[in-house]
Each structure stands twice: as structure tokens, then as C-alpha cells.
Amino acid sequence: MCGIVGYVGCREATPILVNALKKLEYRGYDSAGIAVFNGENIVVRKVKGALRALVEDVTKEVVRTSDSMTDDECDAREAELVPLMAKEVPGYLGIGHTRWATHGEPSDVNAHPHINESGTIAVVHNGIIENYAKLKAWLQEQGIVFRSQTDTEVVAHLINYFYEEDGDIFNAVLNALHRLEGSYALGVVCRDFPDRIIAARKESPLIVGLGEGENFIASDVPAVLEHTREVYFLDQKQIAVLYADHVDLYDEDGNKVVKEASHVDWDLSAAQKNGYAHFMLKEIHEQPKALHDTLQNHLVFEKGKAVDIKFDEISGSDYWKTARRVVITACGTAYHAGVVGKYAFEKFARLPVVVDVASEFRYRNPILNKDDVFIVISQSGETADTLAALRLAKEAGVHVIAITNCVGSTVSREADDVIYTLAGPEIAVASTKAYTTQLECLYLLALQSAKVRGLIDESSLQKSLEELCAIPDKLEEILSHQDAVQKFTSKTFNKQKVFFIGRQFDSATSLECALKLKEVSYMHSEAFAAGELKHGPIALVDPDTLVVAIATDRAMYEKLASNIEEVKSRKCATLVITQSTGDEFAKAADEIIRIPPCDDSFASLLSVVPAQLFAYYCAVLRGNNPDKPRNLAKSVTVE
């Protein structure tokens, strides 16, 4: 959940480290710090709070010089100060970290990097050392005095213990790794070996960026994108030793390994705001392109028309012929995509589907059969609970398909087959374009399974593909009228409760709509199947409530209209998101937002977008930063 960076080369390390950490702010953090070798010693500077506080601590300059400064003006001021940090903390090798507290409260002392007692070894860490208490007690018996309450400080002292035995820092790290239980991505520097960074990973993500005369480590690609597009995605228990002119890779036993570098095609501008007030708004507007790119990658075209589905990453599809059940597991937004996927698979492929939250699935001794198809969904490909569920399925001999946005991620490497969404980097913590591209891939997978099982003819398949190909243009149309959503939000952003209701596909979509609103606006929001209103939820409806009805299923218009009239009689505010062009909802709806007509089965790709915009505008009007909601991180790589 935190961010790790590292640099070794011929340039001043401090500005590079801080700018790289800036690119990882979306992962969430409560403190920040750097450790840089200045030619004689390792200098550590770390503080509780935002990167801005670290910049101020090092430069002794104030970023926010007046209360009237906007966030963008503060960002510009901060960017001006970052180069000055090299004067205070010079050096050509260093590591940096943004911490999300797990062991020990957020504080200057608990912030990373952590050092050994003599200050000759510094460590940054993402993950959880599960046996840290046992190791700490043993180290204290050796006379080691601890400064913090973190599990990470154990790593620094443990490495130093083995380093004092033979004076070789690589062997010391290797010996320490063999005694660590849990998850880790590590960056280690040593005063006596000022030409190298040692990095290692188990469970937690870590990449190596390959430059010209310089090399990098980072938790995610955006941190190194302005410097290089050639990266190693470190495998499980793999170790990297970075020098300025080369990188050596090793397995967990210290044997050298050879690995092919991956090329990252992301445009640098994809990790920048490009004139939008926030990344979340930018990424909402990037959905037409993301959906178009994903379709282009997974469809076969003849004379400009989509005629078939192709998944180049998948070796075959015969397992669909014998499949008896589909199991989908994921977390958060990806889980909600899976719930929509359930309706798609059951409609098109006529397969029963179980959708499970990965954190529950892994602990309940689930029933798995060899003729199941197991689908995991993870934007980052590094979600800890989803990875654990994947491995459980693999142990049971079940065929696993992964849907992810990150090439080279752990999920993509460990699954039997992988389908990539082409959403590009998603910086805002609240997922938008990752969600809709996941939905799109689930629709394509459901249609492909229906074809393999002989349940859809060529004509019907091509009609469905044409419907999907039309979605990006229809999304553009919705986004061109976002001012209607903004206007409605200005009247309702202070409601105490917001309930989303729908039926069938719309009920599934409502789950994601409610999550998006609570994530960024901190408003109480829930989703209910509309037919369940009378079974309890309607007791909560009052004048302080907004009810949003997702109504894209034509067969359900009359029933949804009845539900809306029921809640309207309790004097709440009402909004309807629908593809209806009639007046079915005119009587009870305070506002109707109409999406372009489409096949009911695919309307979830459209109806969620007005709700994303509503969540965004609520957050802004309530004074929140939608890109960095409190207490949340982009990638949950620990339990």
C-alpha cells in the first residue's frame, strides 16, 4: 500500500526520489522519507505527513505561503523547491518511501527509511513481516535497541546482524530474507557499498527501471516513466542488485538468473493531469478511449466490422466446453465488476456463477471442482487477497483466468491465462476506467464462452459485438452533457444518505455507484436490489435522503417506476439514470439523466458513468480531494 523508490546513477538522487514518490502518492500514505549516501554517510530525512512536509523539512522553506493558495499553486511551489533538496541532501544513490501505517502509529520515528544502530544500513519496506515480534525479541536479546514500533526496523537490524559476520552486504540481505515471514518489497543501501542498491520482493510489488548509466526501483511503473520505459517486473522471492551501469538478478538462493526486460508503452502524459482539475475527472473522460483500445485488442475485424473475439494471451478455450460453473473472485470495485459479470455469464453462456469477495473466499475452505473456471480480477494484479484466492484455486487444479491492467504483475504471471485491460495508468484511488474495461473484458469472455458452448450463433455474436463497439461513442455523448450531472449535484451534495437501487444488471451496477460515492465524498451510501426496498431499507428513507434509481432494463421500467414512487412519497429526493426516452419516470423523478439507448445487457457500461461524475462533483463540492480519499490506498498489497 505504500510506495518505494530507489536511484543509483550520476545525477543528484534526492530530487529524483522525491519526484518519483510524488508519482506514487495515489497509493496512499501518512509519512514520507529518503535515505541518501552523501559520499561519507547515509543521510536520512523523514517526517509524518505529506511529501510537502518532507520538502519543507529538508529545504527549510514553506510551500503554502498563504491561505489563499490553491492546491495546484502549492504543487507548483513544491516543484520549485524539490531541486533545492539536493543542496541539503546531496548524493548519487538513495532510497525513498511513503508509508501507510500498519505497525506503529504515523509519526516521524515510525516513518521509513529505517536504519541499524550505527546508521550504516538503511531499509525501506512495503508489506508486513509476520514474525517481526519473534525476531525483535531475539534481536533485543542480542543487545539491539529499537527506536520505532514498526516491523520494518527489524529488517534493518537483522541485516546488520548478518553483515557483521562476514562483511558482505548481499549475503547479509540473503540470510535475512530466509528468516522473514510474510510479505515484503525491500530496498536496502549500505554505507560500505555505496555503488549499489539491493532490492527484493515477496508478495508485494516491485519493479526495476533500466536507464542509461542509471537504474531505479519502484513500487509501480509511473514512478520511473519519465526516466525509462524498460523495466524488470521482479518475480516472487527474486533479488536485484542495482549499479549505475547494470543490474544483476538472483533467485532466493543467491543464484544468478537471466530475465527479459519488459517495455512499457504508457504515454507519460497518461500519468499527468493534462489540464483536468483532478486525475479522477481525467480518468472518467478517458473511458471512451480505454474501452476502444481494449476492444481493438480483443476483437477480430473484417472490413471495419467486428466479427469475432480474440484473446492473444490465452492459449485456448476448450475448457469452456466442459465447464460446469464459473467462480469469480476479487475485491472492491473489481468485485463489483464480477457481480455484473455473473449476470453476463448466466445470460449468454448459461453457466451458474459464484461471485465472492477474495478476503472471504480464502478463509472459508471453499468448494472447488476441476470443471470450474476460476476468474480473478485485479486492476494492479497485486491485490493480496485476490492473489491468495488465485493460489488456492491453482492448488485445487482449477483453470484460472486473470483480468488485470498491469502487464507483468503477479496475477498475470501466476494465472493459467490472462486478459489485459488497456486502461493505461489509473492514478486516482477511486477506480473508474479500470472498472469499465474490466466489465468489457467480462462481457467478451462471456460471449466467447457462449460461442464455444454453441449457445450463440454468428449473427447474434456479431450483433453483440457491434453493440459493444458502439459503447465508446455513446460514452462520449454522456460526457458531453456532464453539466446536467454537475447541476443536479449542486442541489443534493449535502444529503445525509444516498441509496442506489436497480434490478438485474442495474442492481449489480448500483453496488459500484454506491461505493464510488462513499469513497470520495464520505457520504453514507448503500445499494439495494429495488425489490428489497419493502423488506427493510425503506425504513431509512426520509427528507434527508437521495434515492438514485438505475433503470436500463426495459422489462423492469414499470416496476422501477413503482419503487421510485414509493420512496418519493417519503419526501426524499430522486434521480433516475435510464435509457428510456418516454415518460415512465416523469411523475416521481426530480431529475432524469438519459443515457444513449443500447442493448439492455450492456447498459452497465454506460449507466455507471453519470454516477461516477456525481461522486466526483459531490467530493469537490464537499471540499474533498477525490484523487486521494482519506484512509484509502490504490493497491491493497497487504491483508
XYZ file of C-alpha atoms in Angstrom:
639
model
C 0.000 0.000 0.000
C 2.972 2.284 0.491
C 5.420 3.437 -2.169
C 9.088 2.511 -2.585
C 11.611 4.181 -4.874
C 15.363 3.978 -5.315
C 18.030 5.511 -7.563
C 21.661 4.840 -8.422
C 23.423 6.803 -11.151
C 25.282 10.009 -11.938
C 22.550 12.546 -11.109
C 21.543 14.025 -7.779
C 19.355 11.364 -6.180
C 17.192 13.455 -3.841
C 15.063 15.327 -6.431
C 14.628 12.106 -8.429
C 13.474 10.201 -5.334
C 11.007 12.879 -4.232
C 9.541 13.311 -7.712
C 9.196 9.541 -8.016
C 7.409 9.382 -4.662
C 5.115 12.127 -5.929
C 4.093 9.804 -8.753
C 3.150 7.173 -6.157
C 1.017 9.396 -3.916
C -2.115 7.706 -5.270
C -1.137 4.568 -3.344
C -1.946 6.350 -0.097
C 0.448 7.256 2.723
C 0.806 9.013 6.066
C 4.544 9.828 6.140
C 7.496 10.097 3.782
C 11.259 9.840 3.888
C 14.519 9.384 2.000
C 17.972 7.938 2.702
C 20.826 9.213 0.512
C 24.546 8.400 0.578
C 26.352 11.776 0.533
C 29.858 10.445 -0.085
C 30.621 9.769 3.561
C 27.448 8.703 5.340
C 23.823 7.789 4.779
C 21.653 10.845 5.450
C 18.068 10.042 6.486
C 15.307 12.646 6.411
C 11.745 11.578 7.182
C 8.578 13.193 8.512
C 4.983 12.446 9.288
C 2.551 13.907 6.784
C 2.593 14.662 3.071
C 5.583 14.860 0.763
C 5.112 18.589 1.051
C 6.182 18.315 4.695
C 9.325 16.436 3.676
C 10.190 19.126 1.133
C 9.715 21.810 3.780
C 11.756 19.870 6.336
C 14.725 19.496 4.007
C 14.704 22.910 2.308
C 13.567 24.925 5.365
C 11.148 26.680 3.010
C 7.350 26.965 3.278
C 5.277 25.504 0.454
C 1.903 27.039 1.308
C 2.886 30.671 1.727
C -0.701 31.920 2.061
C -4.120 30.530 2.901
C -5.417 31.655 -0.477
C -3.106 29.354 -2.440
C -4.866 26.636 -4.419
C -3.674 23.024 -4.404
C -2.290 23.496 -7.924
C -0.352 26.569 -6.809
C 1.041 24.611 -3.863
C 2.053 21.795 -6.210
C 3.871 24.303 -8.432
C 5.621 25.848 -5.435
C 6.606 22.385 -4.188
C 8.048 21.519 -7.625
C 10.193 24.654 -7.470
C 11.608 23.633 -4.088
C 12.390 19.992 -4.853
C 15.654 20.725 -6.752
C 16.884 22.676 -3.717
C 16.764 19.472 -1.673
C 19.917 18.268 -3.407
C 21.914 21.038 -1.728
C 20.883 19.835 1.718
C 20.948 16.110 0.915
C 23.427 15.583 -1.968
C 24.403 12.206 -3.373
C 24.028 9.876 -6.320
C 22.465 6.892 -4.577
C 19.392 6.682 -2.377
C 16.070 5.147 -1.472
C 12.712 6.716 -0.620
C 9.400 5.707 0.871
C 5.840 6.807 1.501
C 4.427 4.872 4.458
C 0.942 3.595 5.198
C 0.924 2.677 8.889
C 0.407 -0.971 9.819
C 2.689 -1.421 12.848
C 3.058 1.721 14.921
C 1.138 4.965 14.567
C 2.033 7.562 11.921
C 4.995 9.546 13.269
C 8.419 10.861 12.331
C 10.089 7.987 14.181
C 7.948 5.276 12.575
C 8.373 6.721 9.083
C 10.756 4.961 6.695
C 13.632 4.569 5.916
C 14.784 2.641 8.984
C 18.421 2.191 9.906
C 20.633 -0.050 12.020
C 22.103 1.317 15.261
C 25.247 2.734 13.626
C 23.355 4.262 10.710
C 25.363 2.343 8.107
C 22.420 0.373 6.669
C 19.070 1.842 5.596
C 15.938 -0.044 4.566
C 12.569 0.780 3.013
C 9.811 -1.824 3.054
C 6.337 -2.423 1.711
C 4.451 -5.353 3.228
C 4.074 -6.979 6.622
C 6.727 -9.036 8.433
C 4.502 -11.527 10.216
C 7.178 -12.902 12.553
C 8.610 -9.489 13.431
C 7.724 -9.785 17.147
C 9.693 -13.006 17.489
C 12.651 -11.559 15.559
C 12.524 -8.334 17.560
C 12.624 -10.196 20.863
C 15.614 -12.239 19.677
C 17.471 -9.126 18.461
C 16.797 -7.366 21.747
C 18.397 -10.337 23.494
C 21.491 -9.584 21.392
C 21.510 -6.070 22.851
C 19.841 -4.243 19.957
C 17.913 -1.107 20.950
C 14.863 -0.309 18.798
C 13.759 3.241 18.057
C 10.340 2.613 16.448
C 7.266 0.423 16.776
C 7.435 -0.819 13.186
C 8.002 -4.302 11.832
C 10.424 -2.849 9.270
C 13.086 -1.794 11.764
C 13.570 -5.496 12.479
C 14.791 -5.921 8.886
C 17.489 -3.256 9.242
C 18.848 -4.767 12.448
C 18.608 -8.326 11.122
C 20.594 -7.449 8.000
C 23.194 -5.723 10.169
C 23.466 -8.809 12.409
C 24.475 -10.965 9.452
C 26.582 -8.198 7.900
C 28.783 -8.103 10.974
C 29.508 -11.815 10.483
C 31.295 -11.615 7.114
C 31.109 -8.021 5.849
C 29.233 -8.863 2.643
C 26.007 -6.898 2.304
C 24.471 -9.187 -0.332
C 24.967 -12.281 1.837
C 23.583 -10.360 4.811
C 20.399 -9.473 2.928
C 20.078 -13.037 1.633
C 20.414 -14.507 5.119
C 17.883 -12.030 6.496
C 15.358 -12.825 3.774
C 15.479 -16.516 4.677
C 14.296 -15.617 8.168
C 11.490 -13.237 7.242
C 7.908 -14.491 7.161
C 5.158 -12.502 5.483
C 5.271 -10.102 2.547
C 7.899 -7.623 1.532
C 9.280 -5.388 -1.160
C 12.634 -4.118 0.095
C 15.193 -1.530 -0.868
C 18.499 -1.678 1.020
C 21.585 0.565 0.928
C 24.825 0.230 2.883
C 27.437 2.922 3.580
C 30.282 0.471 2.907
C 28.867 -0.429 -0.546
C 27.963 2.989 -1.923
C 27.710 1.829 -5.548
C 24.638 -0.407 -5.241
C 21.050 -0.856 -4.087
C 19.794 -4.293 -3.128
C 16.094 -4.927 -3.771
C 13.949 -7.973 -3.094
C 10.295 -8.911 -3.235
C 7.874 -11.489 -1.927
C 4.135 -10.876 -2.425
C 4.477 -7.074 -2.529
C 5.080 -5.494 -5.969
C 8.468 -4.125 -7.013
C 9.912 -3.173 -10.385
C 13.402 -2.286 -11.599
C 13.693 0.553 -14.105
C 16.600 0.257 -16.534
C 18.172 3.547 -17.598
C 21.323 4.708 -19.373
C 24.036 4.948 -16.745
C 21.385 4.873 -14.019
C 18.850 2.436 -12.632
C 15.755 2.628 -10.445
C 13.473 0.627 -8.188
C 9.827 1.486 -7.593
C 6.558 0.019 -6.409
C 4.864 0.895 -9.690
C 5.645 1.997 -13.230
C 4.523 5.682 -13.043
C 7.409 6.431 -10.656
C 10.022 5.735 -13.363
C 8.078 6.560 -16.504
C 9.785 9.899 -17.119
C 13.210 8.219 -16.979
C 12.772 4.869 -18.720
C 10.279 2.507 -20.292
C 12.408 -0.618 -19.895
C 11.638 -2.476 -16.678
C 12.036 -5.774 -14.888
C 8.938 -6.967 -13.050
C 10.599 -8.879 -10.232
C 9.301 -12.392 -9.664
C 8.444 -13.938 -6.328
C 11.458 -14.115 -4.000
C 13.676 -12.537 -6.645
C 16.558 -10.246 -5.670
C 18.054 -7.424 -7.726
C 21.370 -5.652 -7.205
C 21.380 -2.302 -8.977
C 24.551 -0.497 -10.029
C 24.711 2.632 -12.174
C 25.729 0.680 -15.278
C 23.976 -2.666 -14.864
C 21.572 -4.791 -12.819
C 22.172 -8.339 -11.559
C 19.235 -10.612 -10.741
C 19.270 -13.548 -8.331
C 16.909 -16.218 -7.060
C 16.185 -16.756 -3.375
C 19.255 -18.966 -3.014
C 21.614 -16.354 -4.426
C 21.985 -17.925 -7.873
C 22.158 -15.518 -10.798
C 19.174 -15.564 -13.138
C 18.537 -14.095 -16.574
C 15.313 -12.217 -17.208
C 13.984 -10.388 -20.236
C 13.088 -6.741 -19.705
C 9.574 -5.534 -20.480
C 8.824 -2.419 -22.500
C 6.127 -0.122 -21.090
C 4.055 1.603 -23.769
C 2.249 4.037 -21.480
C 2.477 7.624 -22.610
C 3.996 9.894 -19.965
C 1.002 12.217 -20.326
C -1.215 9.381 -19.063
C 0.312 9.905 -15.621
C -0.305 13.669 -15.687
C -3.499 15.719 -15.280
C -3.331 17.434 -18.680
C -5.495 20.367 -17.669
C -8.103 18.445 -15.675
C -8.703 19.573 -12.111
C -8.187 16.042 -10.798
C -6.997 12.665 -12.046
C -10.401 11.183 -11.252
C -12.155 13.521 -13.686
C -9.459 12.929 -16.303
C -9.812 9.172 -15.980
C -13.607 9.340 -16.211
C -13.107 11.166 -19.518
C -10.513 8.632 -20.665
C -13.038 5.792 -20.566
C -14.132 6.025 -24.220
C -10.521 5.626 -25.347
C -9.761 2.909 -22.793
C -12.801 0.901 -23.895
C -11.983 1.437 -27.565
C -8.363 0.340 -27.087
C -9.390 -2.744 -25.129
C -11.895 -3.742 -27.811
C -9.371 -3.219 -30.593
C -7.004 -5.559 -28.797
C -9.555 -8.329 -28.267
C -11.661 -8.337 -31.438
C -11.213 -9.568 -34.995
C -12.311 -7.050 -37.633
C -13.228 -7.611 -41.264
C -13.985 -4.641 -43.479
C -14.245 -2.438 -40.407
C -16.743 -4.665 -38.592
C -16.116 -6.824 -35.527
C -16.711 -10.448 -36.435
C -15.111 -12.425 -33.631
C -13.346 -12.328 -30.252
C -9.634 -12.993 -29.804
C -7.601 -13.242 -26.644
C -3.999 -13.440 -27.831
C -2.768 -14.018 -24.292
C -4.934 -17.157 -23.933
C -3.672 -20.424 -25.393
C -7.088 -21.984 -25.954
C -10.711 -22.072 -24.872
C -11.708 -25.745 -24.896
C -12.184 -25.708 -21.130
C -15.439 -23.830 -21.714
C -16.902 -26.960 -23.349
C -16.641 -28.947 -20.136
C -17.128 -26.098 -17.668
C -19.888 -26.678 -15.143
C -19.533 -23.464 -13.169
C -17.757 -20.097 -13.119
C -16.239 -18.742 -9.896
C -15.300 -15.059 -9.858
C -13.354 -13.519 -7.014
C -11.986 -10.009 -6.493
C -12.006 -7.088 -4.063
C -13.729 -3.708 -4.028
C -14.523 -2.243 -7.428
C -13.189 -5.332 -9.212
C -15.625 -7.448 -7.165
C -18.488 -5.269 -8.383
C -17.354 -5.836 -11.960
C -17.551 -9.535 -11.167
C -21.156 -9.194 -9.986
C -22.100 -7.665 -13.345
C -20.095 -10.461 -14.976
C -22.269 -13.011 -13.182
C -25.348 -11.725 -14.993
C -23.475 -11.733 -18.308
C -22.234 -15.321 -17.983
C -25.583 -16.630 -16.858
C -27.390 -14.873 -19.704
C -25.056 -15.647 -22.584
C -23.229 -18.853 -21.571
C -25.965 -20.321 -19.328
C -23.377 -21.183 -16.688
C -24.030 -20.848 -12.952
C -21.745 -18.256 -11.407
C -20.498 -17.727 -7.876
C -19.039 -14.299 -7.109
C -17.020 -13.983 -3.943
C -15.052 -11.343 -2.081
C -11.478 -12.612 -2.179
C -10.807 -11.858 1.501
C -13.696 -14.159 2.472
C -13.039 -16.811 -0.149
C -9.516 -17.601 1.007
C -10.525 -18.457 4.574
C -13.692 -20.481 4.284
C -12.380 -23.742 2.788
C -14.304 -23.170 -0.467
C -15.655 -25.978 -2.589
C -13.797 -26.114 -5.921
C -14.171 -28.616 -8.729
C -11.856 -29.492 -11.622
C -14.536 -28.471 -14.131
C -14.880 -24.946 -12.678
C -13.445 -21.915 -14.451
C -11.953 -19.510 -11.931
C -11.728 -15.812 -12.807
C -9.763 -13.313 -10.718
C -9.961 -9.576 -11.344
C -7.389 -7.051 -10.117
C -6.512 -3.679 -11.598
C -2.964 -3.760 -10.205
C -2.504 -7.505 -10.377
C -1.001 -7.337 -6.897
C -4.032 -7.386 -4.563
C -3.008 -9.645 -1.693
C -6.366 -11.338 -1.027
C -7.013 -11.908 -4.732
C -3.576 -13.474 -5.156
C -4.254 -15.795 -2.229
C -7.554 -16.872 -3.802
C -5.815 -17.467 -7.138
C -3.231 -19.710 -5.491
C -5.933 -21.627 -3.659
C -7.671 -22.316 -6.976
C -4.412 -23.381 -8.597
C -3.726 -25.823 -5.758
C -7.172 -27.329 -6.384
C -6.328 -27.859 -10.058
C -8.861 -25.328 -11.343
C -8.233 -23.377 -14.548
C -7.576 -19.722 -13.634
C -8.149 -16.696 -15.866
C -6.896 -13.298 -14.686
C -8.229 -9.927 -15.791
C -5.757 -7.167 -14.990
C -4.465 -3.826 -16.207
C -0.795 -4.451 -15.431
C 1.437 -6.456 -17.733
C 3.966 -8.461 -15.748
C 2.023 -8.239 -12.487
C 1.969 -11.222 -10.139
C -1.616 -12.104 -11.033
C -0.770 -12.098 -14.740
C 2.232 -14.373 -14.217
C 0.589 -16.903 -11.925
C -2.752 -17.374 -13.698
C -3.152 -20.017 -16.408
C -4.461 -17.357 -18.790
C -4.532 -13.566 -18.645
C -6.701 -10.929 -20.286
C -5.325 -7.401 -20.224
C -7.432 -4.293 -19.991
C -5.860 -1.424 -21.872
C -6.890 1.309 -19.464
C -3.423 2.812 -19.088
C -2.219 4.044 -15.691
C -5.018 4.871 -13.273
C -3.729 7.377 -10.734
C -6.865 8.341 -8.774
C -7.506 5.982 -5.886
C -11.187 5.580 -6.808
C -11.261 3.333 -9.864
C -13.249 4.417 -12.928
C -11.730 3.393 -16.269
C -10.269 0.212 -14.786
C -13.797 -0.813 -13.764
C -15.417 -0.257 -17.157
C -12.609 -2.013 -19.030
C -12.901 -4.954 -16.624
C -16.623 -5.075 -17.403
C -15.881 -5.016 -21.109
C -13.488 -7.957 -20.809
C -16.034 -9.920 -18.776
C -18.663 -9.321 -21.464
C -16.252 -10.530 -24.148
C -15.309 -13.571 -22.098
C -18.972 -14.440 -21.519
C -19.692 -14.123 -25.235
C -16.674 -16.233 -26.126
C -17.740 -18.971 -23.718
C -21.249 -18.881 -25.210
C -19.753 -19.336 -28.687
C -17.538 -22.258 -27.631
C -20.518 -23.892 -25.934
C -22.660 -23.463 -29.053
C -25.160 -21.174 -27.364
C -24.862 -18.153 -29.650
C -24.872 -18.095 -33.459
C -22.577 -15.971 -35.609
C -25.250 -13.396 -36.373
C -26.153 -12.851 -32.712
C -22.499 -12.727 -31.717
C -21.712 -10.078 -34.314
C -24.736 -8.055 -33.229
C -23.500 -8.111 -29.633
C -20.009 -7.102 -30.739
C -21.456 -4.216 -32.728
C -23.283 -3.086 -29.598
C -20.041 -3.172 -27.623
C -18.148 -1.300 -30.345
C -20.746 1.479 -30.165
C -20.253 1.983 -26.427
C -17.213 4.335 -26.592
C -19.069 6.870 -28.792
C -22.097 6.670 -26.515
C -19.855 7.348 -23.530
C -18.545 10.441 -25.301
C -22.135 11.602 -25.651
C -22.789 11.126 -21.922
C -19.624 13.026 -21.020
C -20.555 15.901 -23.320
C -23.590 16.505 -21.095
C -21.846 16.223 -17.735
C -23.059 19.704 -16.802
C -26.509 18.205 -16.125
C -24.971 15.913 -13.511
C -22.996 18.804 -12.051
C -26.118 20.952 -11.778
C -28.090 18.210 -10.018
C -25.162 17.557 -7.672
C -25.130 21.199 -6.591
C -28.648 20.683 -5.161
C -28.068 17.328 -3.454
C -24.410 17.106 -2.357
C -25.364 17.775 1.276
C -27.834 14.895 1.633
C -27.205 12.700 4.666
C -27.949 9.384 2.923
C -27.855 8.198 -0.672
C -29.388 4.906 -1.761
C -28.867 3.337 -5.195
C -31.475 0.880 -6.424
C -31.885 -1.245 -9.523
C -32.925 -4.651 -10.806
C -30.875 -7.391 -12.508
C -27.807 -5.841 -14.205
C -28.802 -2.480 -12.720
C -28.758 -3.910 -9.214
C -25.170 -5.029 -9.785
C -24.220 -1.627 -11.192
C -25.713 0.051 -8.130
C -23.086 -1.595 -5.928
C -20.280 0.215 -7.737
C -22.213 3.504 -7.835
C -22.644 3.445 -4.056
C -19.008 2.545 -3.454
C -17.735 5.347 -5.672
C -19.789 7.924 -3.806
C -18.738 6.831 -0.321
C -15.075 6.538 -1.353
C -14.611 10.145 -2.442
C -17.443 12.168 -0.873
C -17.596 10.392 2.538
C -21.393 10.416 2.241
C -23.308 7.440 3.582
C -24.366 5.471 0.503
C -25.734 1.993 0.027
C -27.049 -0.142 -2.814
C -30.169 -2.288 -2.663
C -31.950 -4.545 -5.103
C -35.047 -2.464 -5.789
C -37.365 -5.343 -4.942
C -35.885 -5.457 -1.433
C -36.994 -1.932 -0.513
C -40.104 -3.150 1.292
C -38.071 -5.682 3.240
C -36.351 -3.123 5.421
C -34.416 -0.377 3.604
C -37.442 1.841 3.013
C -37.499 2.472 6.768
C -34.388 4.617 6.260
C -35.908 6.892 3.636
C -36.708 10.444 4.774
C -36.309 14.045 3.517
C -32.525 13.883 4.129
C -32.236 11.009 1.647
C -31.456 10.862 -2.065
C -32.531 7.743 -3.943
C -30.840 7.074 -7.266
C -32.561 4.525 -9.476
C -30.580 2.812 -12.224
C -33.245 1.868 -14.775
C -31.865 0.495 -18.034
C -33.763 -2.815 -18.207
C -36.785 -2.083 -20.388
C -38.740 -5.025 -18.973
C -38.381 -3.538 -15.492
C -39.360 0.092 -16.159
C -42.831 -0.270 -14.672
C -41.559 -1.963 -11.512
C -38.774 0.626 -11.071
C -41.269 3.447 -11.524
C -43.357 1.938 -8.741
C -40.296 1.718 -6.472
C -39.451 5.363 -7.112
C -42.975 6.478 -6.325
C -42.778 4.526 -3.055
C -39.697 6.370 -1.868
C -40.837 9.707 -3.273
C -43.900 9.546 -1.053
C -41.471 9.652 1.886
C -40.384 13.109 0.649
C -36.866 12.146 -0.425
C -35.033 13.472 -3.491
C -34.941 11.171 -6.511
C -32.692 10.746 -9.528
C -33.219 8.266 -12.351
C -30.462 7.146 -14.727
C -32.150 5.473 -17.673
C -32.092 4.820 -21.395
C -35.835 5.355 -21.605
C -36.971 8.092 -23.958
C -40.512 8.020 -22.595
C -42.188 9.500 -19.528
C -42.321 6.379 -17.323
C -40.362 8.104 -14.574
C -41.545 11.681 -15.009
C -44.064 11.533 -12.162
C -41.686 10.609 -9.337
C -38.211 11.640 -10.502
C -36.782 15.019 -9.522
C -34.168 14.589 -12.237
C -33.779 12.148 -15.131
C -30.388 11.575 -16.730
C -30.783 9.740 -20.010
C -28.040 7.589 -21.456
C -27.987 6.672 -25.167
C -30.096 3.602 -25.996
C -28.253 0.284 -26.182
C -28.777 -3.428 -25.620
C -30.020 -3.799 -22.040
C -27.279 -6.349 -21.275
C -24.503 -3.846 -21.972
C -26.073 -0.768 -20.382
C -23.954 -1.200 -17.241
C -21.033 0.204 -19.240
C -22.973 3.444 -19.676
C -25.150 3.872 -16.595
C -22.198 3.841 -14.175
C -20.630 6.943 -15.739
C -23.208 9.529 -14.567
C -22.814 8.006 -11.085
C -19.022 8.400 -11.312
C -19.495 12.054 -12.239
C -21.999 12.521 -9.413
C -19.481 11.079 -6.925
C -16.727 13.313 -8.280
C -18.768 16.523 -8.074
C -20.060 15.636 -4.586
C -16.471 15.238 -3.411
C -15.388 18.564 -4.872
C -18.395 20.447 -3.522
C -17.789 18.984 -0.067
C -14.178 20.165 -0.140
C -12.565 16.733 -0.558
C -9.702 15.725 -2.825
C -11.253 12.961 -4.970
C -7.849 11.686 -6.068
C -6.672 10.890 -2.547
C -9.605 9.948 -0.318
C -8.812 9.596 3.341
C -7.792 6.202 4.726
C -7.704 4.585 1.281
C -4.888 3.286 -0.894
C -4.902 2.382 -4.577
C -3.396 -1.063 -4.267
C -4.067 -3.156 -1.161
C -0.996 -5.373 -1.179
C -1.268 -6.448 2.466
C -4.128 -8.046 4.407
